[in-house]
PDB file of C-alpha atoms and ligand atoms in Angstrom:
ATOM      1  CA  MET A   1      86.678  81.363 112.441  1.00 47.00           C
ATOM      2  CA  ASN A   2      85.657  77.806 111.626  1.00 53.00           C
ATOM      3  CA  VAL A   3      82.817  75.831 110.107  1.00 49.00           C
ATOM      4  CA  THR A   4      81.048  75.490 113.425  1.00 63.00           C
ATOM      5  CA  ASP A   5      80.944  79.242 113.987  1.00 83.00           C
ATOM      6  CA  LYS A   6      77.220  79.869 114.532  1.00 90.00           C
ATOM      7  CA  LYS A   7      77.393  83.535 113.638  1.00 92.00           C
ATOM      8  CA  MET A   8      79.055  82.718 110.345  1.00 91.00           C
ATOM      9  CA  GLN A   9      76.398  80.067 109.656  1.00 91.00           C
ATOM     10  CA  ALA A  10      73.587  82.522 110.301  1.00 92.00           C
ATOM     11  CA  TYR A  11      75.291  85.115 108.122  1.00 92.00           C
ATOM     12  CA  LEU A  12      75.655  82.660 105.247  1.00 92.00           C
ATOM     13  CA  GLU A  13      72.000  81.695 105.511  1.00 93.00           C
ATOM     14  CA  ALA A  14      71.166  85.356 105.035  1.00 91.00           C
ATOM     15  CA  HIS A  15      73.726  85.713 102.208  1.00 92.00           C
ATOM     16  CA  PRO A  16      73.430  82.441 100.271  1.00 93.00           C
ATOM     17  CA  PHE A  17      75.420  83.809  97.302  1.00 93.00           C
ATOM     18  CA  LEU A  18      78.506  83.674  99.538  1.00 93.00           C
ATOM     19  CA  GLN A  19      78.134  79.985 100.340  1.00 93.00           C
ATOM     20  CA  GLU A  20      80.560  78.761  97.698  1.00 92.00           C
ATOM     21  CA  THR A  21      83.210  81.358  98.537  1.00 92.00           C
ATOM     22  CA  ALA A  22      82.832  80.521 102.214  1.00 93.00           C
ATOM     23  CA  GLU A  23      83.269  76.797 101.680  1.00 93.00           C
ATOM     24  CA  LEU A  24      86.405  77.361  99.654  1.00 93.00           C
ATOM     25  CA  GLN A  25      87.883  79.834 102.149  1.00 92.00           C
ATOM     26  CA  LEU A  26      87.152  77.579 105.096  1.00 91.00           C
ATOM     27  CA  ALA A  27      88.542  74.497 103.377  1.00 94.00           C
ATOM     28  CA  MET A  28      91.702  76.371 102.413  1.00 94.00           C
ATOM     29  CA  SER A  29      92.353  77.740 105.860  1.00 92.00           C
ATOM     30  CA  ALA A  30      91.715  74.327 107.454  1.00 93.00           C
ATOM     31  CA  ALA A  31      94.184  72.712 105.006  1.00 94.00           C
ATOM     32  CA  ILE A  32      96.794  75.355 105.714  1.00 94.00           C
ATOM     33  CA  GLN A  33      96.454  75.131 109.470  1.00 91.00           C
ATOM     34  CA  LYS A  34      96.977  71.399 109.198  1.00 91.00           C
ATOM     35  CA  SER A  35     100.464  71.944 107.793  1.00 90.00           C
ATOM     36  CA  VAL A  36     101.610  75.161 109.465  1.00 93.00           C
ATOM     37  CA  GLY A  37     101.234  76.443 113.029  1.00 94.00           C
ATOM     38  CA  PRO A  38     102.546  79.455 114.929  1.00 96.00           C
ATOM     39  CA  MET A  39     106.291  79.932 114.881  1.00 96.00           C
ATOM     40  CA  GLU A  40     108.368  81.089 117.820  1.00 95.00           C
ATOM     41  CA  PHE A  41     108.531  84.887 117.800  1.00 96.00           C
ATOM     42  CA  PRO A  42     110.568  87.166 120.078  1.00 96.00           C
ATOM     43  CA  GLU A  43     109.205  87.993 123.549  1.00 97.00           C
ATOM     44  CA  ASP A  44     106.628  90.792 123.825  1.00 97.00           C
ATOM     45  CA  ASN A  45     109.103  93.399 125.061  1.00 97.00           C
ATOM     46  CA  GLU A  46     111.548  92.519 122.334  1.00 97.00           C
ATOM     47  CA  VAL A  47     108.754  92.822 119.731  1.00 97.00           C
ATOM     48  CA  LYS A  48     107.890  96.274 121.081  1.00 97.00           C
ATOM     49  CA  LYS A  49     111.543  97.297 120.908  1.00 96.00           C
ATOM     50  CA  LEU A  50     111.960  95.978 117.381  1.00 95.00           C
ATOM     51  CA  THR A  51     108.938  97.928 116.111  1.00 97.00           C
ATOM     52  CA  GLN A  52     109.309 101.163 118.112  1.00 96.00           C
ATOM     53  CA  ASP A  53     110.789 103.103 115.190  1.00 96.00           C
ATOM     54  CA  GLY A  54     107.999 102.151 112.819  1.00 97.00           C
ATOM     55  CA  VAL A  55     109.713  99.185 111.165  1.00 97.00           C
ATOM     56  CA  PRO A  56     107.337  96.224 110.820  1.00 98.00           C
ATOM     57  CA  LEU A  57     108.478  93.067 112.576  1.00 97.00           C
ATOM     58  CA  LEU A  58     108.874  90.949 109.452  1.00 97.00           C
ATOM     59  CA  GLN A  59     111.042  93.552 107.802  1.00 95.00           C
ATOM     60  CA  SER A  60     113.874  92.683 110.169  1.00 93.00           C
ATOM     61  CA  LYS A  61     116.309  90.445 108.322  1.00 93.00           C
ATOM     62  CA  ASP A  62     116.645  87.878 111.068  1.00 94.00           C
ATOM     63  CA  LEU A  63     112.901  87.218 111.403  1.00 95.00           C
ATOM     64  CA  GLN A  64     112.428  87.296 107.667  1.00 96.00           C
ATOM     65  CA  ASP A  65     115.049  84.565 107.253  1.00 96.00           C
ATOM     66  CA  ARG A  66     113.354  82.492 109.936  1.00 96.00           C
ATOM     67  CA  VAL A  67     109.943  82.819 108.290  1.00 97.00           C
ATOM     68  CA  VAL A  68     111.403  81.777 104.935  1.00 96.00           C
ATOM     69  CA  ALA A  69     113.146  78.818 106.606  1.00 96.00           C
ATOM     70  CA  ALA A  70     109.901  77.793 108.321  1.00 95.00           C
ATOM     71  CA  LEU A  71     107.707  78.076 105.210  1.00 95.00           C
ATOM     72  CA  GLN A  72     109.852  76.830 102.379  1.00 94.00           C
ATOM     73  CA  PRO A  73     109.948  73.148 103.452  1.00 92.00           C
ATOM     74  CA  GLN A  74     106.147  73.189 104.033  1.00 93.00           C
ATOM     75  CA  ILE A  75     105.013  74.363 100.599  1.00 95.00           C
ATOM     76  CA  SER A  76     104.806  70.873  99.040  1.00 94.00           C
ATOM     77  CA  ALA A  77     102.820  69.518 101.982  1.00 94.00           C
ATOM     78  CA  VAL A  78     100.456  72.503 101.901  1.00 96.00           C
ATOM     79  CA  LEU A  79      99.851  72.103  98.181  1.00 96.00           C
ATOM     80  CA  ALA A  80      99.185  68.401  98.690  1.00 96.00           C
ATOM     81  CA  GLU A  81      96.490  69.373 101.226  1.00 96.00           C
ATOM     82  CA  LEU A  82      95.022  72.020  98.921  1.00 96.00           C
ATOM     83  CA  LEU A  83      94.879  69.944  95.731  1.00 96.00           C
ATOM     84  CA  PRO A  84      91.964  67.678  96.759  1.00 95.00           C
ATOM     85  CA  ILE A  85      89.739  70.627  97.733  1.00 95.00           C
ATOM     86  CA  ALA A  86      86.713  71.122  95.504  1.00 92.00           C
ATOM     87  CA  CYS A  87      87.384  74.372  93.676  1.00 92.00           C
ATOM     88  CA  PRO A  88      86.807  75.986  90.277  1.00 92.00           C
ATOM     89  CA  GLN A  89      88.767  74.490  87.375  1.00 94.00           C
ATOM     90  CA  PRO A  90      91.165  77.456  86.880  1.00 94.00           C
ATOM     91  CA  MET A  91      92.164  77.295  90.529  1.00 94.00           C
ATOM     92  CA  GLN A  92      92.633  73.543  90.345  1.00 96.00           C
ATOM     93  CA  GLU A  93      94.962  74.017  87.376  1.00 96.00           C
ATOM     94  CA  ALA A  94      96.842  76.831  89.093  1.00 97.00           C
ATOM     95  CA  LEU A  95      97.459  74.642  92.154  1.00 97.00           C
ATOM     96  CA  GLN A  96      98.737  71.893  89.882  1.00 97.00           C
ATOM     97  CA  VAL A  97     101.125  74.255  88.100  1.00 97.00           C
ATOM     98  CA  TRP A  98     102.509  75.536  91.380  1.00 97.00           C
ATOM     99  CA  ALA A  99     102.862  72.016  92.824  1.00 97.00           C
ATOM    100  CA  GLU A 100     104.798  70.841  89.761  1.00 97.00           C
ATOM    101  CA  TRP A 101     107.019  73.918  89.879  1.00 97.00           C
ATOM    102  CA  THR A 102     107.766  73.331  93.565  1.00 96.00           C
ATOM    103  CA  GLU A 103     108.788  69.736  92.859  1.00 94.00           C
ATOM    104  CA  LYS A 104     111.429  70.670  90.337  1.00 94.00           C
ATOM    105  CA  GLN A 105     112.716  73.927  91.781  1.00 92.00           C
ATOM    106  CA  SER A 106     115.802  74.470  93.892  1.00 90.00           C
ATOM    107  CA  MET A 107     115.314  75.455  97.517  1.00 90.00           C
ATOM    108  CA  ASP A 108     116.963  78.786  96.698  1.00 92.00           C
ATOM    109  CA  LYS A 109     114.408  79.684  94.079  1.00 93.00           C
ATOM    110  CA  GLN A 110     111.526  78.886  96.418  1.00 94.00           C
ATOM    111  CA  ALA A 111     113.159  80.847  99.228  1.00 95.00           C
ATOM    112  CA  GLU A 112     113.645  83.772  96.840  1.00 96.00           C
ATOM    113  CA  LEU A 113     109.925  83.770  96.036  1.00 97.00           C
ATOM    114  CA  ILE A 114     108.917  83.866  99.713  1.00 97.00           C
ATOM    115  CA  GLY A 115     111.559  86.509 100.489  1.00 97.00           C
ATOM    116  CA  LEU A 116     110.270  88.820  97.744  1.00 97.00           C
ATOM    117  CA  LEU A 117     106.719  88.424  99.035  1.00 97.00           C
ATOM    118  CA  LEU A 118     107.740  89.250 102.616  1.00 97.00           C
ATOM    119  CA  ARG A 119     109.769  92.283 101.546  1.00 96.00           C
ATOM    120  CA  GLN A 120     106.892  93.271  99.252  1.00 95.00           C
ATOM    121  CA  GLU A 121     109.242  93.785  96.352  1.00 96.00           C
ATOM    122  CA  ASP A 122     106.235  93.595  94.118  1.00 94.00           C
ATOM    123  CA  GLU A 123     107.809  94.302  90.749  1.00 96.00           C
ATOM    124  CA  LYS A 124     110.489  91.676  91.237  1.00 97.00           C
ATOM    125  CA  LEU A 125     107.941  89.229  92.602  1.00 97.00           C
ATOM    126  CA  THR A 126     105.667  89.696  89.582  1.00 96.00           C
ATOM    127  CA  ALA A 127     108.636  89.372  87.209  1.00 97.00           C
ATOM    128  CA  LEU A 128     109.752  86.144  88.869  1.00 97.00           C
ATOM    129  CA  MET A 129     106.272  84.629  88.711  1.00 97.00           C
ATOM    130  CA  GLN A 130     105.852  85.650  85.076  1.00 97.00           C
ATOM    131  CA  ALA A 131     109.238  84.194  84.155  1.00 96.00           C
ATOM    132  CA  GLU A 132     108.345  80.944  85.932  1.00 96.00           C
ATOM    133  CA  GLN A 133     104.738  80.991  84.640  1.00 96.00           C
ATOM    134  CA  LEU A 134     103.379  80.766  88.160  1.00 97.00           C
ATOM    135  CA  PRO A 135      99.759  81.734  88.944  1.00 96.00           C
ATOM    136  CA  GLU A 136     100.394  85.015  90.729  1.00 96.00           C
ATOM    137  CA  GLN A 137      97.114  85.586  92.590  1.00 94.00           C
ATOM    138  CA  LEU A 138      96.981  82.066  93.935  1.00 95.00           C
ATOM    139  CA  VAL A 139     100.624  82.083  95.008  1.00 97.00           C
ATOM    140  CA  ARG A 140     100.206  85.440  96.731  1.00 96.00           C
ATOM    141  CA  THR A 141      97.036  84.501  98.559  1.00 94.00           C
ATOM    142  CA  VAL A 142      98.277  81.096  99.743  1.00 96.00           C
ATOM    143  CA  LEU A 143     101.674  82.421 100.858  1.00 97.00           C
ATOM    144  CA  TRP A 144     100.012  85.179 102.892  1.00 96.00           C
ATOM    145  CA  GLN A 145      97.695  82.618 104.447  1.00 96.00           C
ATOM    146  CA  LEU A 146     100.804  80.695 105.457  1.00 97.00           C
ATOM    147  CA  VAL A 147     102.353  83.810 106.972  1.00 97.00           C
ATOM    148  CA  GLU A 148      99.094  84.372 108.856  1.00 96.00           C
ATOM    149  CA  ALA A 149      99.281  80.825 110.232  1.00 96.00           C
ATOM    150  CA  LEU A 150     102.873  81.380 111.418  1.00 97.00           C
ATOM    151  CA  VAL A 151     102.175  84.529 113.429  1.00 97.00           C
ATOM    152  CA  PRO A 152     101.072  83.784 117.022  1.00 97.00           C
ATOM    153  CA  ALA A 153      97.596  85.052 117.998  1.00 97.00           C
ATOM    154  CA  ARG A 154      98.961  87.297 120.769  1.00 97.00           C
ATOM    155  CA  LEU A 155     100.788  89.410 118.186  1.00 98.00           C
ATOM    156  CA  LYS A 156      97.684  89.834 116.022  1.00 97.00           C
ATOM    157  CA  ALA A 157      95.622  91.265 118.877  1.00 97.00           C
ATOM    158  CA  TYR A 158      94.641  94.948 118.671  1.00 96.00           C
ATOM    159  CA  ASP A 159      95.368  95.561 122.346  1.00 95.00           C
ATOM    160  CA  PHE A 160      98.946  94.390 121.990  1.00 98.00           C
ATOM    161  CA  TRP A 161      99.593  97.133 119.417  1.00 98.00           C
ATOM    162  CA  GLN A 162      97.542  99.673 121.340  1.00 96.00           C
ATOM    163  CA  ASP A 163      99.826  99.002 124.261  1.00 96.00           C
ATOM    164  CA  ALA A 164     102.912  99.152 122.022  1.00 97.00           C
ATOM    165  CA  GLY A 165     101.783 102.555 120.715  1.00 96.00           C
ATOM    166  CA  TRP A 166     101.761 101.544 117.039  1.00 97.00           C
ATOM    167  CA  ALA A 167      99.496 103.902 115.065  1.00 96.00           C
ATOM    168  CA  LYS A 168     100.781 103.738 111.483  1.00 98.00           C
ATOM    169  CA  ASN A 169      98.724 103.126 108.365  1.00 97.00           C
ATOM    170  CA  TYR A 170     100.618  99.887 107.710  1.00 98.00           C
ATOM    171  CA  CYS A 171     100.732  96.584 109.522  1.00 98.00           C
ATOM    172  CA  PRO A 172     103.147  96.353 112.486  1.00 98.00           C
ATOM    173  CA  ILE A 173     103.944  92.761 111.614  1.00 98.00           C
ATOM    174  CA  CYS A 174     104.240  92.477 107.855  1.00 97.00           C
ATOM    175  CA  GLY A 175     104.008  96.103 106.705  1.00 97.00           C
ATOM    176  CA  ARG A 176     101.050  95.730 104.322  1.00 97.00           C
ATOM    177  CA  GLN A 177      98.333  98.353 103.924  1.00 97.00           C
ATOM    178  CA  PRO A 178      95.121  97.541 105.806  1.00 98.00           C
ATOM    179  CA  VAL A 179      92.165  95.920 104.059  1.00 98.00           C
ATOM    180  CA  LEU A 180      89.439  96.542 106.665  1.00 98.00           C
ATOM    181  CA  ALA A 181      88.727  98.867 109.553  1.00 98.00           C
ATOM    182  CA  HIS A 182      86.869  98.290 112.811  1.00 97.00           C
ATOM    183  CA  LEU A 183      85.289 100.991 114.974  1.00 96.00           C
ATOM    184  CA  ARG A 184      85.345  99.702 118.524  1.00 93.00           C
ATOM    185  CA  LYS A 185      83.671 101.122 121.575  1.00 90.00           C
ATOM    186  CA  GLU A 186      86.427 102.237 123.908  1.00 86.00           C
ATOM    187  CA  LYS A 187      86.214 104.086 127.223  1.00 85.00           C
ATOM    188  CA  GLU A 188      86.514 107.470 125.541  1.00 83.00           C
ATOM    189  CA  GLY A 189      84.146 106.865 122.652  1.00 88.00           C
ATOM    190  CA  ARG A 190      84.767 104.996 119.462  1.00 91.00           C
ATOM    191  CA  ALA A 191      88.273 104.182 118.293  1.00 95.00           C
ATOM    192  CA  ARG A 192      89.346 102.941 114.902  1.00 97.00           C
ATOM    193  CA  PHE A 193      91.460  99.870 114.311  1.00 98.00           C
ATOM    194  CA  LEU A 194      92.862  98.553 111.056  1.00 98.00           C
ATOM    195  CA  LEU A 195      93.131  94.966 109.896  1.00 98.00           C
ATOM    196  CA  CYS A 196      95.832  93.393 107.737  1.00 98.00           C
ATOM    197  CA  ASP A 197      94.898  90.952 104.996  1.00 96.00           C
ATOM    198  CA  GLY A 198      98.445  89.591 104.911  1.00 96.00           C
ATOM    199  CA  CYS A 199      98.933  88.321 108.470  1.00 96.00           C
ATOM    200  CA  HIS A 200      95.536  89.293 109.979  1.00 96.00           C
ATOM    201  CA  ALA A 201      96.959  91.564 112.675  1.00 98.00           C
ATOM    202  CA  GLU A 202      94.843  94.435 114.006  1.00 98.00           C
ATOM    203  CA  TRP A 203      96.181  97.772 115.268  1.00 98.00           C
ATOM    204  CA  PRO A 204      94.922 101.235 116.268  1.00 97.00           C
ATOM    205  CA  PHE A 205      94.799 104.212 113.934  1.00 97.00           C
ATOM    206  CA  ALA A 206      93.464 107.785 113.889  1.00 96.00           C
ATOM    207  CA  ARG A 207      89.664 107.875 114.151  1.00 94.00           C
ATOM    208  CA  VAL A 208      89.066 110.057 111.072  1.00 92.00           C
ATOM    209  CA  GLY A 209      90.687 110.696 107.704  1.00 96.00           C
ATOM    210  CA  CYS A 210      91.791 108.448 104.868  1.00 98.00           C
ATOM    211  CA  VAL A 211      93.896 105.511 105.995  1.00 98.00           C
ATOM    212  CA  TYR A 212      95.559 105.241 102.591  1.00 98.00           C
ATOM    213  CA  CYS A 213      96.565 108.739 101.458  1.00 97.00           C
ATOM    214  CA  GLY A 214      96.447 110.540 104.801  1.00 96.00           C
ATOM    215  CA  ASN A 215      93.777 113.041 103.668  1.00 97.00           C
ATOM    216  CA  GLU A 216      92.335 114.753 106.744  1.00 95.00           C
ATOM    217  CA  ASP A 217      90.010 117.138 104.922  1.00 95.00           C
ATOM    218  CA  LEU A 218      86.694 115.759 106.083  1.00 93.00           C
ATOM    219  CA  THR A 219      84.744 117.555 103.339  1.00 95.00           C
ATOM    220  CA  GLN A 220      86.462 115.101 100.994  1.00 96.00           C
ATOM    221  CA  MET A 221      85.535 112.038 103.021  1.00 96.00           C
ATOM    222  CA  HIS A 222      82.147 110.390 102.886  1.00 95.00           C
ATOM    223  CA  ILE A 223      80.407 107.275 104.070  1.00 94.00           C
ATOM    224  CA  LEU A 224      78.567 104.777 101.905  1.00 93.00           C
ATOM    225  CA  GLU A 225      76.009 102.685 103.714  1.00 89.00           C
ATOM    226  CA  PRO A 226      74.657 100.103 101.308  1.00 85.00           C
ATOM    227  CA  GLU A 227      70.949  99.533 101.717  1.00 74.00           C
ATOM    228  CA  GLY A 228      70.133  96.889 104.288  1.00 73.00           C
ATOM    229  CA  GLN A 229      73.663  96.996 105.664  1.00 71.00           C
ATOM    230  CA  THR A 230      74.119  98.276 109.161  1.00 80.00           C
ATOM    231  CA  ALA A 231      77.164  96.426 110.461  1.00 92.00           C
ATOM    232  CA  MET A 232      79.492  97.243 107.594  1.00 94.00           C
ATOM    233  CA  ARG A 233      79.893 100.578 105.851  1.00 94.00           C
ATOM    234  CA  MET A 234      82.415 102.002 103.428  1.00 96.00           C
ATOM    235  CA  ASP A 235      84.545 105.039 104.224  1.00 96.00           C
ATOM    236  CA  VAL A 236      85.357 106.703 100.925  1.00 97.00           C
ATOM    237  CA  CYS A 237      88.106 109.235 100.232  1.00 98.00           C
ATOM    238  CA  GLY A 238      87.364 111.745  97.476  1.00 97.00           C
ATOM    239  CA  LYS A 239      91.022 112.639  97.184  1.00 97.00           C
ATOM    240  CA  CYS A 240      92.492 109.229  96.287  1.00 97.00           C
ATOM    241  CA  GLN A 241      89.215 107.455  95.364  1.00 97.00           C
ATOM    242  CA  SER A 242      89.962 104.642  97.809  1.00 98.00           C
ATOM    243  CA  TYR A 243      87.535 103.101 100.239  1.00 98.00           C
ATOM    244  CA  ILE A 244      87.856 100.944 103.305  1.00 98.00           C
ATOM    245  CA  LYS A 245      85.123  98.649 104.542  1.00 97.00           C
ATOM    246  CA  THR A 246      84.496  99.509 108.166  1.00 97.00           C
ATOM    247  CA  TYR A 247      82.813  97.209 110.664  1.00 96.00           C
ATOM    248  CA  ASN A 248      81.086  99.418 113.214  1.00 93.00           C
ATOM    249  CA  GLU A 249      79.500  96.957 115.618  1.00 92.00           C
ATOM    250  CA  GLU A 250      80.771  94.404 118.121  1.00 91.00           C
ATOM    251  CA  GLY A 251      80.210  90.701 118.502  1.00 91.00           C
ATOM    252  CA  THR A 252      80.290  89.512 114.897  1.00 92.00           C
ATOM    253  CA  GLU A 253      84.016  89.933 114.290  1.00 92.00           C
ATOM    254  CA  SER A 254      84.286  86.324 113.129  1.00 90.00           C
ATOM    255  CA  VAL A 255      82.155  87.293 110.137  1.00 92.00           C
ATOM    256  CA  TYR A 256      82.919  90.911 109.372  1.00 94.00           C
ATOM    257  CA  LEU A 257      86.665  90.830 109.901  1.00 94.00           C
ATOM    258  CA  GLN A 258      86.965  88.374 106.993  1.00 93.00           C
ATOM    259  CA  ASP A 259      87.432  90.374 103.822  1.00 94.00           C
ATOM    260  CA  TRP A 260      85.687  87.794 101.604  1.00 93.00           C
ATOM    261  CA  ALA A 261      82.491  87.893 103.704  1.00 93.00           C
ATOM    262  CA  THR A 262      81.577  91.296 102.265  1.00 93.00           C
ATOM    263  CA  ILE A 263      82.845  90.814  98.735  1.00 93.00           C
ATOM    264  CA  HIS A 264      79.480  92.090  97.435  1.00 92.00           C
ATOM    265  CA  LEU A 265      80.361  95.506  98.889  1.00 94.00           C
ATOM    266  CA  ASP A 266      83.612  95.466  96.937  1.00 95.00           C
ATOM    267  CA  LEU A 267      81.677  94.838  93.737  1.00 94.00           C
ATOM    268  CA  LEU A 268      79.447  97.792  94.532  1.00 94.00           C
ATOM    269  CA  ALA A 269      82.486 100.000  95.122  1.00 95.00           C
ATOM    270  CA  GLU A 270      84.063  98.805  91.894  1.00 95.00           C
ATOM    271  CA  GLU A 271      80.928  99.845  89.994  1.00 95.00           C
ATOM    272  CA  LYS A 272      81.402 103.315  91.438  1.00 95.00           C
ATOM    273  CA  GLY A 273      84.993 103.400  90.206  1.00 97.00           C
ATOM    274  CA  LEU A 274      86.479 103.232  93.704  1.00 97.00           C
ATOM    275  CA  ARG A 275      89.779 101.542  94.479  1.00 96.00           C
ATOM    276  CA  LYS A 276      90.289  98.685  96.893  1.00 96.00           C
ATOM    277  CA  ASN A 277      93.590  98.454  98.743  1.00 96.00           C
ATOM    278  CA  GLY A 278      95.322  95.938 100.952  1.00 95.00           C
ATOM    279  CA  SER A 279      93.907  92.693  99.531  1.00 94.00           C
ATOM    280  CA  ARG A 280      96.317  89.780  99.791  1.00 91.00           C
ATOM    281  CA  LEU A 281      95.457  88.883  96.205  1.00 86.00           C
ATOM    282  CA  LEU A 282      97.144  92.035  95.018  1.00 81.00           C
ATOM    283  CA  ALA A 283     100.483  93.758  95.187  1.00 80.00           C
ATOM    284  CA  ASN A 284     100.427  96.115  98.146  1.00 74.00           C
TER     285      ASN A 284
HETATM  286 ZN1   ZN B   1     100.241  92.105 108.349  1.00 90.98          ZN
HETATM  287 ZN1   ZN B   2      92.651 108.941 100.386  1.00 90.98          ZN
END
């Protein structure tokens, strides 16, 4: 997605309250892509072999070390790109705090932070950020955006994972829970795919049931279709009170497969006491 995306422009004209969020998101991803590009990953067959037993790619020690080594030296440059972006005061201050911390920290400490994020050792990660007085949500969201920028597009594609036979309820690349779902038209009817908010990979999953708790009792599943919304609905699980926003059309992926583009649906779900999962802002 980029600023010139016509579908996104049309969507924002129809949803003007998202304009500010959109500008910030677009500016951040442009700044990040300036500093970090795709890293060399193993060949396709090797990737399939590495993940065949259900272990996400970035949970292998070797790749994890390489991602840390690729990211750690870039953090200062990324923060320097992010600092001039027009953003709310608290975010500006949080960026400043992180930039100052990065300047005076040892490489080891910075590597430790990225390692904990990749391994999703959430308690340790939170403890480290509290001890260092780092702004946790900002650090999490920017680091995941960096991971997203490192992963080559071919490995984020749903058909790659369809072919590899990955059908877990966690991301084949980073291991996070999904944040969004997409019902695609396939030859034999509609098939469901899940999207990761960490690295933005997409992979196939069972068509029905709760993607978070595994509930398959359909009497406990229901669909919320907010008024005026046809492209995006919410699949709600009565057992674990989670929901997943599900895009059920084709052609507007550049809009609807961005979690922030339907943040108003999350607010609606929150009012109903439902739980959101998989957001890169949060522990997994
Ligand atoms: Zn992922
Ligand atoms: Zn559930």
